[in-house]
Amino acid sequence: MGALASWVVLAAVMGQSSAPYVRSRVSPGDETTQCLYWTQTRVNWQQSTVGNPKATNHTEFDAITRSFQSWQDIFASCGNLSLVEGSRVNSRTVGYNRSGDNINLILFRGRACRDVVDANDACFSQDTCANTYDCWDDSDGTIAITLTTYDERTGVVYDSDISFNAARFNFTTGNGGPCGIVATPDCVDTDVQNTATHEVGHFVGLDHTLATNSTMNPSAPPGETSKRTIDSGSRNFVCVAYPKGSASQPCFPVPGGNGNGNGNGDGDGSGDGDGCTAATGGLAVLPLLAAASLLARRRRGAR
Ligand SMILES: [Zn+2]
């Protein structure tokens, strides 16, 4: 009983809902703030040519393609945007750069920043280590991060990038059972497609839900592959937020319409996750970091 009570309190504090789906907000969990959504009809995304630097046969590329395809299948049946994979790119830079090539990038970081960057380097305080040194600069226990840049006024998304923590996690693509004490060649540790399908949910504007069996449930133990299959609640999100033949739906009317994002943001894309203190009209980096940390803690706890 005590455990249940504290769970409820924790859920309330964290703004976690058990609804079939929860849309991402300008200020995470704050339903008085606008929802996040893409307005363009075609969203290109690209994988880094490196793939998983820890992998030997590089089956991760296809696993990630399958994750996006699972979402695209839903968009094709009842949604209004196309997720299109472009050619692999050499870029190792996440975040939004107003003057740069704003690709929606999928990459694996193979080493922790603290292992390869001098502890006194200013990049730690400036939150620029990941891009500068091509390393993982978030918490050890975080499996992956989706970094989304959006207009704080309208909720319109400009850019979204997914980083995998290959410095710490053993990503697999097999279909065998969970890896035991003795790992078999096909065993499942941290499944790429399971992880990527969840992250693409963030990419298209979903936050976590505590609904059981949801792809967007933050709990995901090692060996899990069930999130490869998108649940009915998440499917419904696509049909409601991105209705076929109509404009993408905000959660309340956008003053002046949502098709004219001002684009005046600083666009540093540094990923400090401090997008809540809304300056009017600026672009902010979506603070999914806290949510991702929650996911990580539960996964770690499951081990
Ligand atoms: Zn997540």
PDB file of C-alpha atoms and ligand atoms in Angstrom, residues 198-199 202 208 216 218 291-292 295, ligand 1:
ATOM      1  CA  HIS A 198      10.133   4.370 -29.005  1.00  0.00           C
ATOM      2  CA  GLU A 199      12.434   7.268 -29.938  1.00  0.00           C
ATOM      3  CA  HIS A 202       9.239  11.178 -29.502  1.00  0.00           C
ATOM      4  CA  HIS A 208       5.782   8.923 -22.311  1.00  0.00           C
ATOM      5  CA  MET A 216       5.830   4.997 -25.337  1.00  0.00           C
ATOM      6  CA  PRO A 218       9.169   4.485 -20.302  1.00  0.00           C
ATOM      7  CA  ALA A 291      11.940  11.870 -19.472  1.00  0.00           C
ATOM      8  CA  ALA A 292      14.760   9.891 -20.972  1.00  0.00           C
ATOM      9  CA  LEU A 295      13.342   5.657 -18.721  1.00  0.00           C
TER      10      LEU A 295
HETATM   11 ZN    ZN B   1      11.385   7.996 -24.082  1.00  0.00          ZN
END
